[in-house]
GROMACS .gro file of C-alpha atoms in nm:
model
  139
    1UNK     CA    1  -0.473   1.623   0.255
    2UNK     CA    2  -0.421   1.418   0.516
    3UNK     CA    3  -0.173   1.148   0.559
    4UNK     CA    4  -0.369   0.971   0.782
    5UNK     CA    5  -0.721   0.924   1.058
    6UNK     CA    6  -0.788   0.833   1.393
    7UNK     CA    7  -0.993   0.498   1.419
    8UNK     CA    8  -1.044   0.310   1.755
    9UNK     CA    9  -0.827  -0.028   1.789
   10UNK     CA   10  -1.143  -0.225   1.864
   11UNK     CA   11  -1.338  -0.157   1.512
   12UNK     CA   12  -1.054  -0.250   1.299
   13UNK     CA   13  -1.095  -0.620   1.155
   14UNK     CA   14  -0.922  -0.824   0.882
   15UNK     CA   15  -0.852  -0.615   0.529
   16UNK     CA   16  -0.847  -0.289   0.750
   17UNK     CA   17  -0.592  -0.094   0.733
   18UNK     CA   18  -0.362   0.033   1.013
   19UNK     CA   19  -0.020   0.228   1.082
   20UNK     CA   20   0.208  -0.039   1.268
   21UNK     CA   21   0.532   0.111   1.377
   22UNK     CA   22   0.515   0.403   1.126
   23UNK     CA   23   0.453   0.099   0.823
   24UNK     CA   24   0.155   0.158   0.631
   25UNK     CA   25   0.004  -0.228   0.734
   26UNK     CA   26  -0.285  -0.404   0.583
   27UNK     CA   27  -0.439  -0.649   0.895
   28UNK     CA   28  -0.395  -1.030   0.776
   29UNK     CA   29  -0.476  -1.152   1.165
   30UNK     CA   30  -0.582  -1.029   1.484
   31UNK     CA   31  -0.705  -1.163   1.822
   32UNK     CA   32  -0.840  -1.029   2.143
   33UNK     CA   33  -0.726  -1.127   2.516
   34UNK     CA   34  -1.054  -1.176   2.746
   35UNK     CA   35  -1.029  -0.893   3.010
   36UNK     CA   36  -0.779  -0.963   3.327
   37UNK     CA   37  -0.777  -0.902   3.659
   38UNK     CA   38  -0.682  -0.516   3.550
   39UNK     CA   39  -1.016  -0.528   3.360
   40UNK     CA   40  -0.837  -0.429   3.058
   41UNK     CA   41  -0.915  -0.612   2.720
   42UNK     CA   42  -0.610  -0.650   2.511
   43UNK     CA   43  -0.612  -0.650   2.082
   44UNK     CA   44  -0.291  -0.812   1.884
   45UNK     CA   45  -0.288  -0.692   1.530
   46UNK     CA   46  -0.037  -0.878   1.265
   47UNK     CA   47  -0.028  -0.613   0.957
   48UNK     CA   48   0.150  -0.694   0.642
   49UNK     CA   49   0.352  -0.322   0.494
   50UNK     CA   50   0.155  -0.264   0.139
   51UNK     CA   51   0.475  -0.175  -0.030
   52UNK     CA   52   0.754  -0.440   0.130
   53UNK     CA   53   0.482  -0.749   0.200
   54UNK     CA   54   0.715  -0.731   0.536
   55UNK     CA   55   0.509  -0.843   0.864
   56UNK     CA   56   0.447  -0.579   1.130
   57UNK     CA   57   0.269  -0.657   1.506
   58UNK     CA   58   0.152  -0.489   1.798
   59UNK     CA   59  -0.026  -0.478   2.116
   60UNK     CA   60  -0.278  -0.215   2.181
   61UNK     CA   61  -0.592  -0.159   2.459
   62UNK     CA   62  -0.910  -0.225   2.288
   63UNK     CA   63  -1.007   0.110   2.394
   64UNK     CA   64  -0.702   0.275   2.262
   65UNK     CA   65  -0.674   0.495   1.941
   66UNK     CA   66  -0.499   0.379   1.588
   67UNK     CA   67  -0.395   0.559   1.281
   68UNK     CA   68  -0.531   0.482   0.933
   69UNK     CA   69  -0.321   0.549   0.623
   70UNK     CA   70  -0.475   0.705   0.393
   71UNK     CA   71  -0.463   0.492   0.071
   72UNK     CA   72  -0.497   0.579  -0.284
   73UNK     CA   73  -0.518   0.382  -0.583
   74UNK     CA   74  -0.411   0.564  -0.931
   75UNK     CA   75  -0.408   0.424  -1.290
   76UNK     CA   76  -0.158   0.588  -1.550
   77UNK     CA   77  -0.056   0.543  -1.910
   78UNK     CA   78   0.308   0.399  -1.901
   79UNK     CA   79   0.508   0.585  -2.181
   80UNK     CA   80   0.880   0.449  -2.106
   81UNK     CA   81   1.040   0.310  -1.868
   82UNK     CA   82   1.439   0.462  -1.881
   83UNK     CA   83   1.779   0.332  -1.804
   84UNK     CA   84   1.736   0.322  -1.433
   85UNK     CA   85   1.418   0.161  -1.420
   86UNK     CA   86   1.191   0.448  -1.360
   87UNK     CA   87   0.843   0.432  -1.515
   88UNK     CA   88   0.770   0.777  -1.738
   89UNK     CA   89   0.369   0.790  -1.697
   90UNK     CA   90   0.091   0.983  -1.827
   91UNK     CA   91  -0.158   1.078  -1.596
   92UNK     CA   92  -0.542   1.165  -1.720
   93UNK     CA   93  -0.495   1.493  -1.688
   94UNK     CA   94  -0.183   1.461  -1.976
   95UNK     CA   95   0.071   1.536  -1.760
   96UNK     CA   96   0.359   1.376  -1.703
   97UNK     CA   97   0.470   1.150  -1.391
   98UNK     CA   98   0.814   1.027  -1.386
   99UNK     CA   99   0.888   0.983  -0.978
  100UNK     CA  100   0.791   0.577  -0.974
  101UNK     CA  101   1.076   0.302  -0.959
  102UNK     CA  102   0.989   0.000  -1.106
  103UNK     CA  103   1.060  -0.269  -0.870
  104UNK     CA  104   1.363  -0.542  -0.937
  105UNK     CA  105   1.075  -0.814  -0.879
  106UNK     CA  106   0.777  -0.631  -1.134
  107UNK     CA  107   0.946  -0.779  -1.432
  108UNK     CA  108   0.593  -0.784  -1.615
  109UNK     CA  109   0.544  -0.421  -1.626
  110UNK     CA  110   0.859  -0.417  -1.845
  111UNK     CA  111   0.715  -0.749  -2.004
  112UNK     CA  112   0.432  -0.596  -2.181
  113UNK     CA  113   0.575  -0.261  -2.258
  114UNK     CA  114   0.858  -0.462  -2.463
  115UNK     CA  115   0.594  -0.661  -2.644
  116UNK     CA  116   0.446  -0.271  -2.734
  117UNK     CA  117   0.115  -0.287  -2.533
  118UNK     CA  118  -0.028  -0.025  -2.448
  119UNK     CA  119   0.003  -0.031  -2.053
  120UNK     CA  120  -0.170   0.113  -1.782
  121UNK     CA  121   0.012   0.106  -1.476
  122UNK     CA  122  -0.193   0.082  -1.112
  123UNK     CA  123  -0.026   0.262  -0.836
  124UNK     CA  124  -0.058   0.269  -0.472
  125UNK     CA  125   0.061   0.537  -0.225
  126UNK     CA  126   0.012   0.615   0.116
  127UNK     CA  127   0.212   0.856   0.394
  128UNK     CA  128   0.405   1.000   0.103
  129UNK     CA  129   0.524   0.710  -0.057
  130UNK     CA  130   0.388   0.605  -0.428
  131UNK     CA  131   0.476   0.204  -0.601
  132UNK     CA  132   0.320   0.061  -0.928
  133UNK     CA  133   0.182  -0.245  -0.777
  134UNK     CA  134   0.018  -0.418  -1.086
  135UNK     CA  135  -0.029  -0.313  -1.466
  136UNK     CA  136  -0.327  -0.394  -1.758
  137UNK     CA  137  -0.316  -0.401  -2.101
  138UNK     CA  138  -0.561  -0.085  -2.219
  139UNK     CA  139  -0.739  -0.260  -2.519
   0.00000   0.00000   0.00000
């Protein structure tokens, strides 16, 4: 699969999603520059990085090309978490998934699976990268 698709600059709004400096960006603002004397109308994209919250930008011709990440959502059954803070998941398949770090600041993830919910853990990954980004309790 993929890692990622072509989309022109000019269709991307806010919620899109876009690859700023190889970050995997969700758009929180844009604007566009009225053509110039070159002719050339101008797009300024502010992305926030869905796994770091950090704050990417750039500069692109409307006319130009950007990459899309591809993003997937998963849900898995959380089985353990071990000593080093990585999650031990069940995927719906039954097999087992144990390649996610919980994050220092997720400290409600390891909340409910102390109180002995049972958990199920959302994940998001894009460009080869996978982070638990929220949890449920499964009723």
């Amino acid at each position: 699969m993929s890692l990622s698709y072509s989309c022109p600059a000019h269709t991307l709004k806010i919620g899109s999603h876009v690859i700023i400096n190889q970050h995997p960006c969700k758009i929180i603002n844009y604007s566009t520059s009225k053509p110039g004397k070159h002719g050339k109308t101008k797009i300024y994209f502010l992305g926030e990085d869905i796994f770091t919250g950090k704050q990417h930008e750039i500069v692109i011709l409307a006319t130009n090309i950007l990459e899309v990440p591809v993003i997937i959502y998963q849900e898995y059954k959380l089985m353990n978490i071990d000593e080093n803070g990585v999650l031990i998941l069940k995927t719906d398949d039954g097999d087992i998934k144990n390649d996610i770090q919980i994050q220092e600041n997720d400290i409600r993830i390891k909340h409910l699976f102390e109180k002995d919910c049972d958990v199920k853990v959302v994940t998001v990954s894009a460009m080869n990268k996978e982070q638990a980004i929220d949890c449920k309790i499964v009723n």
